[in-house]
Coordinates of C-alpha atoms in Angstrom, one line a residue:
Chain A
X1295 CA 0.0 0.0 0.0
X1296 CA 1.3 3.4 -0.9
X1297 CA 2.0 5.7 2.1
X1298 CA 0.3 9.1 1.9
X1299 CA 2.6 11.9 0.9
X1300 CA 1.0 14.1 3.6
X1301 CA -0.4 12.9 6.8
X1302 CA -1.5 14.6 10.0
X1303 CA -2.7 12.9 13.1
X1304 CA -4.7 14.8 15.8
X1305 CA -2.7 17.9 15.1
X1306 CA -3.5 20.7 17.5
X1307 CA -2.2 24.2 18.0
X1308 CA -3.0 27.1 20.4
X1309 CA -1.7 30.6 19.9
X1310 CA -0.9 32.9 22.8
X1311 CA 0.0 31.7 26.2
X1312 CA -1.4 33.1 29.4
X1313 CA -5.0 32.9 30.5
X1314 CA -6.7 33.0 27.1
X1315 CA -4.9 30.9 24.5
X1316 CA -6.7 30.7 21.1
X1317 CA -7.3 27.3 19.7
X1318 CA -6.2 27.6 16.0
X1319 CA -6.3 24.0 15.1
X1320 CA -8.2 21.2 16.8
X1321 CA -7.2 17.5 16.4
X1322 CA -6.7 17.7 12.6
X1323 CA -6.3 14.4 10.9
X1324 CA -6.1 14.2 7.1
X1325 CA -4.0 12.6 4.3
X1326 CA -3.1 13.5 0.8
X1327 CA -1.9 10.9 -1.7
X1328 CA 0.7 11.0 -4.4
X1329 CA -0.5 12.7 -7.6
X1330 CA -3.5 14.2 -5.8
X1331 CA -4.6 17.9 -5.7
X1332 CA -6.0 18.4 -2.2
X1333 CA -8.0 21.6 -1.6
X1334 CA -8.1 23.0 1.9
X1335 CA -11.0 25.3 2.3
X1336 CA -12.1 27.6 5.0
X1337 CA -12.6 31.3 5.8
X1338 CA -9.9 33.5 7.2
X1339 CA -8.9 32.3 10.7
X1340 CA -10.2 28.8 10.1
X1341 CA -6.7 27.3 10.6
X1342 CA -5.5 26.8 7.0
X1343 CA -2.3 28.8 7.3
X1344 CA -1.6 27.3 10.7
X1345 CA -1.8 23.8 9.2
X1346 CA 0.6 24.8 6.4
X1347 CA 3.1 26.3 8.9
X1348 CA 2.9 23.1 11.0
X1349 CA 3.6 21.0 7.9
X1350 CA 6.7 23.1 7.1
X1351 CA 7.9 23.0 10.7
X1352 CA 7.8 26.7 10.9
X1353 CA 5.6 26.3 14.0
X1354 CA 5.4 23.4 16.4
X1355 CA 2.2 21.6 17.4
X1356 CA 0.9 21.4 21.0
X1357 CA -0.1 17.8 20.3
X1358 CA -0.4 15.4 17.4
X1359 CA 2.0 14.6 14.5
X1360 CA 2.5 15.6 10.9
X1361 CA 4.4 13.5 8.4
X1362 CA 5.4 14.3 4.9
X1363 CA 6.7 11.4 2.7
X1364 CA 6.4 9.3 5.8
X1365 CA 8.9 11.4 7.7
X1366 CA 8.2 13.4 10.8
X1367 CA 8.2 17.1 9.8
X1368 CA 10.2 18.2 12.9
X1369 CA 12.8 15.4 12.9
X1370 CA 13.4 15.4 9.2
X1371 CA 12.7 19.0 8.5
X1372 CA 15.6 19.8 6.1
X1373 CA 15.2 16.6 4.1
X1374 CA 11.5 17.3 3.7
X1375 CA 11.9 20.9 2.7
X1376 CA 14.2 19.8 -0.1
X1377 CA 11.2 17.9 -1.6
X1378 CA 8.6 20.6 -1.0
X1379 CA 7.7 23.8 -2.8
X1380 CA 6.0 26.5 -0.7
X1381 CA 4.0 29.6 -1.6
X1382 CA 3.0 31.6 1.5
X1383 CA -0.2 33.6 1.7
X1384 CA 1.7 36.8 1.6
X1385 CA 5.1 36.7 -0.1
X1386 CA 7.7 39.0 1.6
X1387 CA 11.2 39.1 0.2
X1388 CA 14.2 41.5 0.3
X1389 CA 13.0 44.6 -1.3
X1390 CA 16.4 45.7 -2.6
X1391 CA 17.1 42.5 -4.4
X1392 CA 16.0 41.6 -7.9
X1393 CA 13.7 38.7 -8.5
X1394 CA 16.4 37.1 -10.7
X1395 CA 18.9 37.2 -7.8
X1396 CA 16.3 35.8 -5.4
X1397 CA 15.6 32.9 -7.8
X1398 CA 19.3 32.3 -8.3
X1399 CA 20.0 32.4 -4.5
X1400 CA 17.1 30.1 -3.6
X1401 CA 18.2 27.8 -6.5
X1402 CA 21.7 27.6 -4.9
X1403 CA 20.2 26.8 -1.5
X1404 CA 18.3 24.0 -3.2
X1405 CA 21.5 22.7 -4.7
X1406 CA 21.0 23.9 -8.3
X1407 CA 18.3 24.9 -10.8
X1408 CA 17.0 23.8 -14.1
X1409 CA 17.5 27.2 -15.8
X1410 CA 15.4 26.1 -18.8
X1411 CA 12.5 25.1 -16.7
X1412 CA 12.7 28.4 -14.7
X1413 CA 12.8 30.3 -18.0
X1414 CA 9.7 28.4 -19.2
X1415 CA 7.8 29.2 -15.9
X1416 CA 8.7 32.9 -16.3
X1417 CA 7.5 32.9 -19.9
X1418 CA 4.2 31.1 -19.1
X1419 CA 3.5 33.3 -16.1
X1420 CA 4.6 36.4 -18.1
X1421 CA 7.0 37.4 -15.4
X1422 CA 10.0 39.7 -15.9
X1423 CA 12.6 38.9 -13.2
X1424 CA 14.8 41.9 -13.9
X1425 CA 13.2 44.3 -11.4
X1426 CA 13.8 44.8 -7.7
X1427 CA 11.2 43.2 -5.4
X1428 CA 9.9 46.6 -4.3
X1429 CA 8.9 47.4 -7.9
X1430 CA 6.6 44.5 -8.3
X1431 CA 2.8 44.7 -7.9
X1432 CA 1.2 42.2 -5.6
X1433 CA 0.1 40.1 -8.6
X1434 CA 3.7 39.9 -9.9
X1435 CA 5.0 39.0 -6.4
X1436 CA 2.5 36.2 -6.5
X1437 CA 3.9 35.0 -9.8
X1438 CA 7.4 35.1 -8.4
X1439 CA 6.2 33.1 -5.4
X1440 CA 4.8 30.5 -7.8
X1441 CA 8.1 30.3 -9.7
X1442 CA 10.0 29.9 -6.4
X1443 CA 7.6 27.1 -5.3
X1444 CA 7.6 25.3 -8.6
X1445 CA 11.2 25.8 -10.0
X1446 CA 12.8 22.7 -8.4
X1447 CA 9.9 20.4 -9.5
X1448 CA 9.1 19.4 -5.9
X1449 CA 7.2 16.2 -5.0
X1450 CA 4.8 18.2 -2.9
X1451 CA 3.5 21.7 -3.5
X1452 CA 2.1 23.5 -0.5
X1453 CA 0.3 26.6 -1.7
X1454 CA -1.5 29.1 0.5
X1455 CA -4.1 31.0 -1.5
X1456 CA -2.1 30.6 -4.7
X1457 CA -4.3 32.6 -7.1
X1458 CA -5.0 35.5 -4.8
X1459 CA -4.1 38.7 -6.7
X1460 CA -3.6 37.0 -10.1
X1461 CA -5.4 38.2 -13.1
X1462 CA -7.9 35.7 -14.8
X1463 CA -5.5 34.8 -17.6
X1464 CA -2.7 33.9 -15.3
X1465 CA -5.1 32.1 -13.1
X1466 CA -5.8 29.8 -16.0
X1467 CA -2.1 29.3 -16.5
X1468 CA -1.8 28.4 -12.9
X1469 CA -4.6 25.8 -13.1
X1470 CA -2.9 24.3 -16.1
X1471 CA 0.4 24.1 -14.3
X1472 CA -1.3 22.3 -11.4
X1473 CA -2.8 19.8 -13.8
X1474 CA 0.6 19.2 -15.3
X1475 CA 2.0 18.8 -11.8
X1476 CA -0.6 16.2 -11.0
X1477 CA 0.1 14.4 -14.3
X1478 CA 3.8 14.3 -13.4
X1479 CA 2.9 12.6 -10.1
X1480 CA 3.4 15.7 -7.9
X1481 CA 1.1 16.2 -5.0
X1482 CA -0.5 19.6 -4.4
X1483 CA -1.9 20.8 -1.1
X1484 CA -3.6 24.2 -1.6
X1485 CA -5.6 26.3 0.7
X1486 CA -8.1 28.5 -0.9
X1487 CA -11.4 30.3 -0.6
X1488 CA -11.6 30.6 -4.4
X1489 CA -14.1 27.9 -4.9
X1490 CA -14.0 28.0 -8.7
X1491 CA -10.3 27.1 -8.7
X1492 CA -11.0 24.3 -6.2
X1493 CA -13.8 23.0 -8.3
X1494 CA -11.7 23.2 -11.4
X1495 CA -8.6 21.3 -10.2
X1496 CA -9.0 19.6 -6.9
X1497 CA -9.5 15.9 -6.5
X1498 CA -10.5 16.1 -2.8
X1499 CA -11.3 18.9 -0.4
X1500 CA -11.1 19.3 3.3
X1501 CA -13.4 21.8 4.8
X1502 CA -12.1 23.6 7.9
X1503 CA -14.1 25.7 10.3
X1504 CA -12.8 27.3 13.5
X1505 CA -9.8 24.9 13.5
X1506 CA -11.8 21.8 13.1
X1507 CA -12.0 19.6 10.0
X1508 CA -15.7 19.4 9.1
X1509 CA -15.5 17.2 6.1
X1510 CA -13.1 15.6 3.6
X1511 CA -14.7 14.5 0.4
X1512 CA -13.9 14.0 -3.3
X1513 CA -15.0 17.1 -5.2
X1514 CA -17.2 14.9 -7.4
X1515 CA -19.0 13.5 -4.3
X1516 CA -19.4 16.9 -2.8
X1517 CA -21.0 18.1 -6.0
X1518 CA -23.3 15.2 -6.1
X1519 CA -25.4 16.4 -3.2
X1520 CA -29.0 15.4 -2.6
X1521 CA -30.4 18.9 -3.2
X1522 CA -30.9 21.4 -5.9
X1523 CA -31.0 25.1 -5.9
X1524 CA -34.4 26.3 -7.0
X1525 CA -35.3 29.8 -8.0
X1526 CA -39.0 30.8 -8.4
X1527 CA -40.3 34.0 -9.9
X1528 CA -43.9 34.6 -8.7
X1529 CA -46.5 37.0 -10.0
X1530 CA -47.3 38.2 -6.5
X1531 CA -44.6 39.1 -4.0
X1532 CA -43.1 36.1 -2.4
X1533 CA -43.2 35.5 1.4
X1534 CA -41.5 33.2 3.8
X1535 CA -44.8 31.8 4.9
X1536 CA -45.3 30.0 1.5
X1537 CA -42.4 27.6 2.3
X1538 CA -42.7 27.4 6.1
X1539 CA -44.4 24.1 6.1
X1540 CA -41.7 22.4 4.0
X1541 CA -38.9 20.8 5.9
X1542 CA -37.2 20.0 2.6
X1543 CA -36.6 23.7 1.9
X1544 CA -33.5 25.4 3.4
X1545 CA -31.5 28.5 2.8
X1546 CA -34.6 30.5 1.7
X1547 CA -33.9 33.9 0.4
X1548 CA -36.9 36.1 -0.6
X1549 CA -36.3 39.1 -2.8
X1550 CA -39.5 40.8 -4.0
X1551 CA -41.2 38.4 -6.4
X1552 CA -38.3 36.0 -6.4
X1553 CA -37.5 33.2 -4.0
X1554 CA -34.3 31.1 -4.0
X1555 CA -33.8 28.1 -1.8
X1556 CA -32.3 24.6 -1.6
X1557 CA -34.7 21.7 -2.1
X1558 CA -33.9 18.3 -0.8
X1559 CA -35.7 15.2 -2.1
X1560 CA -38.7 15.2 -4.4
X1561 CA -40.5 18.2 -6.0
X1562 CA -44.0 17.0 -5.1
X1563 CA -44.3 18.5 -1.6
X1564 CA -43.1 21.8 -3.0
X1565 CA -45.7 21.7 -5.9
X1566 CA -48.4 20.9 -3.4
X1567 CA -47.5 23.8 -1.2
X1568 CA -47.5 26.2 -4.1
X1569 CA -50.9 25.1 -5.4
X1570 CA -52.9 28.2 -6.3
X1571 CA -49.7 30.4 -6.5
X1572 CA -49.0 31.8 -10.0
X1573 CA -45.4 30.9 -11.0
X1574 CA -43.9 32.9 -13.8
X1575 CA -40.6 31.1 -14.0
X1576 CA -38.8 28.2 -12.4
X1577 CA -35.1 27.7 -12.4
X1578 CA -33.5 24.5 -11.1
X1579 CA -29.7 24.2 -10.8
X1580 CA -27.3 21.6 -9.5
X1581 CA -25.5 23.2 -6.4
X1582 CA -22.2 24.8 -7.1
X1583 CA -19.3 24.1 -4.8
X1584 CA -20.0 27.6 -3.5
X1585 CA -23.5 26.7 -2.4
X1586 CA -22.2 23.5 -0.8
X1587 CA -19.5 25.4 0.9
X1588 CA -21.9 27.8 2.4
X1589 CA -24.0 25.0 3.9
X1590 CA -21.0 24.1 6.0
X1591 CA -20.4 27.6 7.3
X1592 CA -23.8 29.2 7.1
X1593 CA -27.3 28.0 7.5
X1594 CA -26.7 24.3 7.4
X1595 CA -29.5 22.7 9.5
X1596 CA -27.2 20.6 11.5
X1597 CA -24.2 22.8 12.2
X1598 CA -25.8 25.9 13.5
X1599 CA -25.3 29.4 12.3
X1600 CA -22.4 31.7 13.1
X1601 CA -23.7 35.0 11.6
X1602 CA -20.4 36.9 11.5
X1603 CA -18.5 34.0 10.0
X1604 CA -21.3 33.4 7.5
X1605 CA -21.3 37.0 6.5
X1606 CA -17.5 37.1 6.1
X1607 CA -17.6 34.0 4.1
X1608 CA -20.3 35.3 1.8
X1609 CA -18.1 38.4 1.2
X1610 CA -15.1 36.2 0.5
X1611 CA -17.0 34.0 -1.9
X1612 CA -18.4 37.0 -3.6
X1613 CA -15.0 38.5 -4.0
Chain B
X1096 CA 26.6 24.4 6.7
X1097 CA 27.3 25.1 3.0
X1098 CA 28.6 28.7 3.2
X1099 CA 26.0 29.9 0.7
X1100 CA 24.2 32.0 3.3
X1101 CA 27.5 33.3 4.6
X1102 CA 28.6 34.4 1.1
X1103 CA 25.1 35.9 0.4
X1104 CA 25.2 37.8 3.7
X1105 CA 28.6 39.2 2.8
X1106 CA 27.5 40.1 -0.7
X1107 CA 24.4 42.0 0.6
X1108 CA 26.1 43.9 3.4
X1109 CA 29.7 44.7 2.3
X1110 CA 28.7 48.2 1.2
X1111 CA 27.3 49.0 4.6
X1112 CA 30.5 47.7 6.1
X1113 CA 32.4 49.9 3.7
X1114 CA 30.4 53.0 4.7
X1115 CA 31.0 52.3 8.4
X1116 CA 34.7 51.7 7.8
X1117 CA 35.1 54.8 5.7
X1118 CA 33.1 56.9 8.2
X1119 CA 35.1 55.7 11.2
X1120 CA 38.4 55.9 9.1
X1121 CA 37.7 59.6 8.5
X1122 CA 37.1 60.0 12.2
X1123 CA 40.4 58.3 12.8
X1124 CA 42.1 60.6 10.3
X1125 CA 40.6 63.7 12.0
X1126 CA 41.8 62.6 15.5
X1127 CA 45.2 61.7 14.2
X1128 CA 45.9 65.0 12.4
X1129 CA 44.4 67.1 15.2
X1130 CA 47.7 66.7 17.2
X1131 CA 50.2 68.9 15.6
X1132 CA 53.1 69.0 18.1
X1133 CA 54.1 68.4 21.7
X1134 CA 53.3 72.0 22.6
X1135 CA 49.7 71.5 21.6
X1136 CA 49.6 68.3 23.7
X1137 CA 50.9 70.1 26.8
X1138 CA 48.2 72.7 26.4
X1139 CA 45.5 70.1 26.1
X1140 CA 46.8 68.4 29.3
X1141 CA 46.7 71.6 31.2
X1142 CA 43.1 71.9 30.3
X1143 CA 42.4 68.3 31.3
X1144 CA 44.1 68.8 34.7
X1145 CA 41.6 71.6 35.5
X1146 CA 38.7 69.1 35.2
X1147 CA 37.2 67.4 38.3
X1148 CA 38.9 64.1 39.1
X1149 CA 35.9 61.9 38.6
X1150 CA 35.6 63.1 35.0
X1151 CA 39.3 62.5 34.4
X1152 CA 38.9 59.0 35.9
X1153 CA 35.8 58.4 33.7
X1154 CA 37.7 59.1 30.5
X1155 CA 41.1 57.9 31.4
X1156 CA 40.5 54.9 33.5
X1157 CA 43.7 53.5 34.9
X1158 CA 46.0 55.5 32.6
X1159 CA 48.4 58.1 34.1
X1160 CA 48.7 61.8 33.3
X1161 CA 52.2 61.3 31.8
X1162 CA 50.9 58.9 29.2
X1163 CA 48.0 61.1 28.5
X1164 CA 50.3 64.0 27.6
X1165 CA 51.9 61.8 24.8
X1166 CA 50.5 61.6 21.2
X1167 CA 49.3 58.0 21.9
X1168 CA 47.6 59.1 25.1
X1169 CA 45.9 61.9 23.4
X1170 CA 44.7 59.6 20.6
X1171 CA 43.6 57.0 23.1
X1172 CA 41.4 59.4 25.1
X1173 CA 40.0 61.1 22.0
X1174 CA 39.3 58.0 20.0
X1175 CA 39.1 54.9 22.1
X1176 CA 37.1 56.3 24.9
X1177 CA 34.2 56.7 22.5
X1178 CA 35.0 54.2 19.8
X1179 CA 33.3 51.2 21.4
X1180 CA 30.1 53.1 21.8
X1181 CA 30.1 53.9 18.1
X1182 CA 31.2 50.4 17.0
X1183 CA 28.4 49.0 19.3
X1184 CA 25.9 50.7 17.0
X1185 CA 27.2 48.8 14.1
X1186 CA 27.2 45.5 16.0
X1187 CA 23.5 46.2 17.0
X1188 CA 22.5 46.8 13.4
X1189 CA 24.4 43.6 12.4
X1190 CA 22.8 41.6 15.2
X1191 CA 19.3 42.6 14.1
X1192 CA 20.1 41.6 10.5
X1193 CA 20.9 38.0 11.6
X1194 CA 17.2 37.0 12.1
X1195 CA 15.1 39.8 13.6
X1196 CA 14.8 41.9 10.4
X1197 CA 13.7 39.0 8.2
X1198 CA 11.3 37.6 10.8
X1199 CA 9.7 41.0 11.4
X1200 CA 9.3 41.5 7.7
X1201 CA 7.8 38.0 7.2
X1202 CA 10.7 36.9 5.0
X1203 CA 11.9 34.2 7.4
X1204 CA 8.8 32.0 6.6
X1205 CA 9.8 31.8 2.9
X1206 CA 13.5 31.5 3.7
X1207 CA 13.0 28.6 6.1
X1208 CA 11.0 26.7 3.5
X1209 CA 14.4 26.2 1.9
X1210 CA 16.3 23.1 2.8
X1211 CA 18.6 24.8 5.3
X1212 CA 18.6 24.1 9.1
X1213 CA 17.6 27.1 11.3
X1214 CA 20.9 27.0 13.2
X1215 CA 22.9 27.2 9.9
X1216 CA 20.9 30.4 8.9
X1217 CA 21.8 32.0 12.2
X1218 CA 25.3 30.8 12.4
X1219 CA 26.3 31.6 8.8
X1220 CA 24.8 35.1 9.0
X1221 CA 26.4 35.8 12.4
X1222 CA 29.8 34.6 11.2
X1223 CA 29.5 36.9 8.1
X1224 CA 28.8 39.9 10.3
X1225 CA 31.7 38.9 12.6
X1226 CA 34.0 39.0 9.5
X1227 CA 32.6 42.3 8.4
X1228 CA 33.3 43.8 11.9
X1229 CA 37.0 43.0 11.2
X1230 CA 36.6 44.9 8.0
X1231 CA 35.1 48.0 9.8
X1232 CA 38.0 47.9 12.3
X1233 CA 40.6 47.4 9.6
X1234 CA 39.3 50.3 7.5
X1235 CA 39.3 52.6 10.6
X1236 CA 42.9 51.6 11.3
X1237 CA 43.7 52.3 7.7
X1238 CA 42.3 55.8 8.3
X1239 CA 44.6 56.2 11.3
X1240 CA 47.6 55.1 9.3
X1241 CA 46.8 57.5 6.5
X1242 CA 46.2 60.3 9.0
X1243 CA 49.5 59.7 10.7
X1244 CA 51.3 60.3 7.4
X1245 CA 49.9 63.9 7.4
X1246 CA 51.6 64.6 10.8
X1247 CA 55.2 63.1 10.5
X1248 CA 56.3 65.4 13.4
X1249 CA 54.1 63.4 15.8
X1250 CA 55.3 60.0 16.7
X1251 CA 52.4 57.6 17.1
X1252 CA 52.9 54.0 18.2
X1253 CA 51.0 52.5 15.3
X1254 CA 51.5 48.9 16.6
X1255 CA 49.9 49.8 19.9
X1256 CA 47.1 51.5 18.2
X1257 CA 46.5 48.5 16.0
X1258 CA 46.5 46.2 19.1
X1259 CA 43.9 48.5 20.7
X1260 CA 41.7 48.2 17.6
X1261 CA 41.9 44.5 17.8
X1262 CA 40.9 44.7 21.5
X1263 CA 37.6 46.3 20.5
X1264 CA 36.7 43.2 18.5
X1265 CA 35.6 40.9 21.3
X1266 CA 33.3 43.6 22.6
X1267 CA 31.7 44.0 19.2
X1268 CA 31.2 40.2 19.0
X1269 CA 29.6 40.4 22.5
X1270 CA 27.1 43.1 21.3
X1271 CA 26.4 41.2 18.1
X1272 CA 25.6 38.0 20.1
X1273 CA 23.5 39.9 22.6
X1274 CA 21.5 41.5 19.9
X1275 CA 20.9 38.2 18.1
X1276 CA 19.7 36.7 21.3
X1277 CA 17.3 39.6 22.0
X1278 CA 16.1 39.4 18.4
X1279 CA 15.3 35.7 18.9
X1280 CA 13.7 36.3 22.4
X1281 CA 11.5 39.3 21.5
X1282 CA 10.7 38.4 17.9
X1283 CA 9.8 42.1 17.0
X1284 CA 12.7 44.1 15.6
X1285 CA 11.6 47.3 17.3
X1286 CA 11.5 45.6 20.8
X1287 CA 14.9 43.9 20.3
X1288 CA 16.4 47.2 19.1
X1289 CA 15.0 49.1 22.1
X1290 CA 16.2 46.6 24.7
X1291 CA 19.6 46.3 23.1
X1292 CA 20.0 50.1 22.8
X1293 CA 19.0 50.4 26.5
X1294 CA 21.7 47.8 27.5
X1295 CA 24.4 49.5 25.4
X1296 CA 23.6 53.1 26.6
X1297 CA 23.1 51.8 30.2
X1298 CA 26.5 50.0 30.1
X1299 CA 28.3 53.0 28.8
X1300 CA 26.8 55.3 31.4
X1301 CA 27.4 52.7 34.2
X1302 CA 31.0 52.3 33.2
X1303 CA 31.6 56.1 33.0
X1304 CA 30.1 56.7 36.5
X1305 CA 31.7 53.6 38.0
X1306 CA 35.2 54.6 36.7
X1307 CA 34.9 57.9 38.6
X1308 CA 34.4 56.1 41.9
X1309 CA 36.5 52.9 41.6
X1310 CA 36.6 52.1 45.3
X1311 CA 32.9 52.4 46.0
X1312 CA 29.9 50.0 45.5
X1313 CA 29.3 51.9 42.3
X1314 CA 32.8 50.9 41.2
X1315 CA 32.0 47.3 41.8
X1316 CA 28.7 47.6 39.9
X1317 CA 30.7 48.9 37.0
X1318 CA 31.7 45.2 36.3
X1319 CA 28.2 44.7 35.0
X1320 CA 29.1 46.9 32.0
X1321 CA 30.9 45.3 29.1
X1322 CA 32.7 48.6 28.6
X1323 CA 34.6 47.8 31.8
X1324 CA 36.3 44.9 30.0
X1325 CA 37.3 47.1 27.1
X1326 CA 39.4 49.9 28.5
X1327 CA 41.1 51.2 25.3
X1328 CA 43.2 53.8 27.1
X1329 CA 44.6 51.1 29.4
X1330 CA 45.3 48.7 26.6
X1331 CA 47.1 51.5 24.7
X1332 CA 49.4 52.0 27.7
X1333 CA 49.8 48.5 29.0
X1334 CA 48.8 46.1 26.2
X1335 CA 46.1 43.5 25.8
X1336 CA 44.3 42.1 28.8
X1337 CA 43.7 38.4 27.9
X1338 CA 41.4 37.8 30.9
X1339 CA 39.0 40.5 29.7
X1340 CA 39.2 39.3 26.1
X1341 CA 38.6 35.7 27.2
X1342 CA 35.6 36.7 29.3
X1343 CA 33.9 38.7 26.6
X1344 CA 34.4 36.0 24.0
X1345 CA 33.1 33.3 26.4
X1346 CA 30.0 35.3 27.2
X1347 CA 29.5 36.1 23.5
X1348 CA 29.7 32.4 22.6
X1349 CA 27.3 31.6 25.4
X1350 CA 24.8 34.2 24.3
X1351 CA 25.0 33.0 20.7
X1352 CA 24.5 29.4 21.8
X1353 CA 21.4 30.4 23.7
X1354 CA 20.1 32.2 20.7
X1355 CA 20.7 29.2 18.5
X1356 CA 19.0 26.9 20.9
X1357 CA 16.0 29.1 21.2
X1358 CA 15.7 29.8 17.5
X1359 CA 15.8 26.1 16.8
X1360 CA 13.0 25.4 19.3
X1361 CA 10.5 28.2 18.9
X1362 CA 7.7 29.1 16.4
X1363 CA 8.7 31.3 13.5
X1364 CA 6.9 34.3 12.2
X1365 CA 4.0 34.6 14.7

């Protein structure tokens, strides 16, 4: 049996000592296999970056273990980092140095570079390495970060919000690079709240909330949920009362003559409840990953509502 | 250790070393050429003798008035009584550049994703700055040599002056190690800088006051100051003090070892 490339067991981390330590990660156990793209989803503060820093041995867990390539991340830290490419959420580098110098320096620290491959990455990401770091926009810094993470063809890529700040064309290039990495047998562990990119490339996703892993599923399974998103346009103004007797309706949003909700199970109870109501239009859609994602953080019937977190998440999803 | 971080640190900081060396070298030239002849020295000594004894003690330490009326004595009191304070500033900026600057700027996260051990990052950078400190001292000494050529009528003992420059080095290493440790302990660059600056200024003040009252409790307290173990004026007159050098080097090594241990253990970039 193949050993997972990435494995955590009951990994926990608190921040801040004293009387009120904050629990950033709570008993996280997950695995990622060779050649897999694993998406790590969650709103800000959910524990995504903490997990990544633990995997890279930048911070140490209070309890639990993390292993990459079967090796303990603390005991074999240097060996592991040789085989990992990392893109932080916010890339900071020495402002007075040129990108070309930073690439060369990091290449030396990694024991050498494939200059042709680096040139190819620069070309595909449309990146000019001749400028000083301070002269780059945030999008260009992101491109540099991707080059630094990819340039040594690592077995495992750990990417924290990789497409944040990239323009749509470069995002497409990034997605293509990730598909090529997977085809080459590389594993990708990426954190994101860009659901479209997760839906486009990830094989599995882990959904994190307040430091706890809520769910790990294949994207295809997650998409195959037992509900549909229904939008009705009525002649008369819609009201919540129309749907109050239907337990199969959740996430109801009423806006004037329009009502949008999730419908579980059959349509018949809905049609019965709407008997006598004039319906101008009906739209039925499979749930997007965004809809599914929101059920984990928002008004999911079983997990309670955290209004501020839900609001923040909706803003992030919208952005 | 591969030496790559060491070389990169040298490459990135040699200009700053050069500016410091040239600046201090010009200061050395200025002090050296200021003494024109023996008559001027006698006049200066007459002024010094009018000062209160504790101020004379503070500046001259254990040196005697006869030595002070020589060109070497004059150079020692004008240059070496202040030199360590100025060189300490360089050592503090160097110490912050070992880890604190990068950690505060969020660069250390990316850097430590490279396959390099944490201890090697700290050690190679600290060694590079230790080498550059030699450069700063050497450039200053070069300034003194050049300055002495402008005043051939004044006989400086350039070997003794050179030895006294070398005597500053252990203290600079001590300040470097202390700053590195504070950078690791306090994480924030500004806090590390504030604490180190307070220690340096406090040490200087304590030594100055304690030197004025050597037989009192304050005099004993003066041993808490690293300036006490680097009396340039005494070294100019009597030569190196191996015990003091050994003590400073030993404490510097201990502080660096503590910093290495702590850096290896703790979370990065919080």
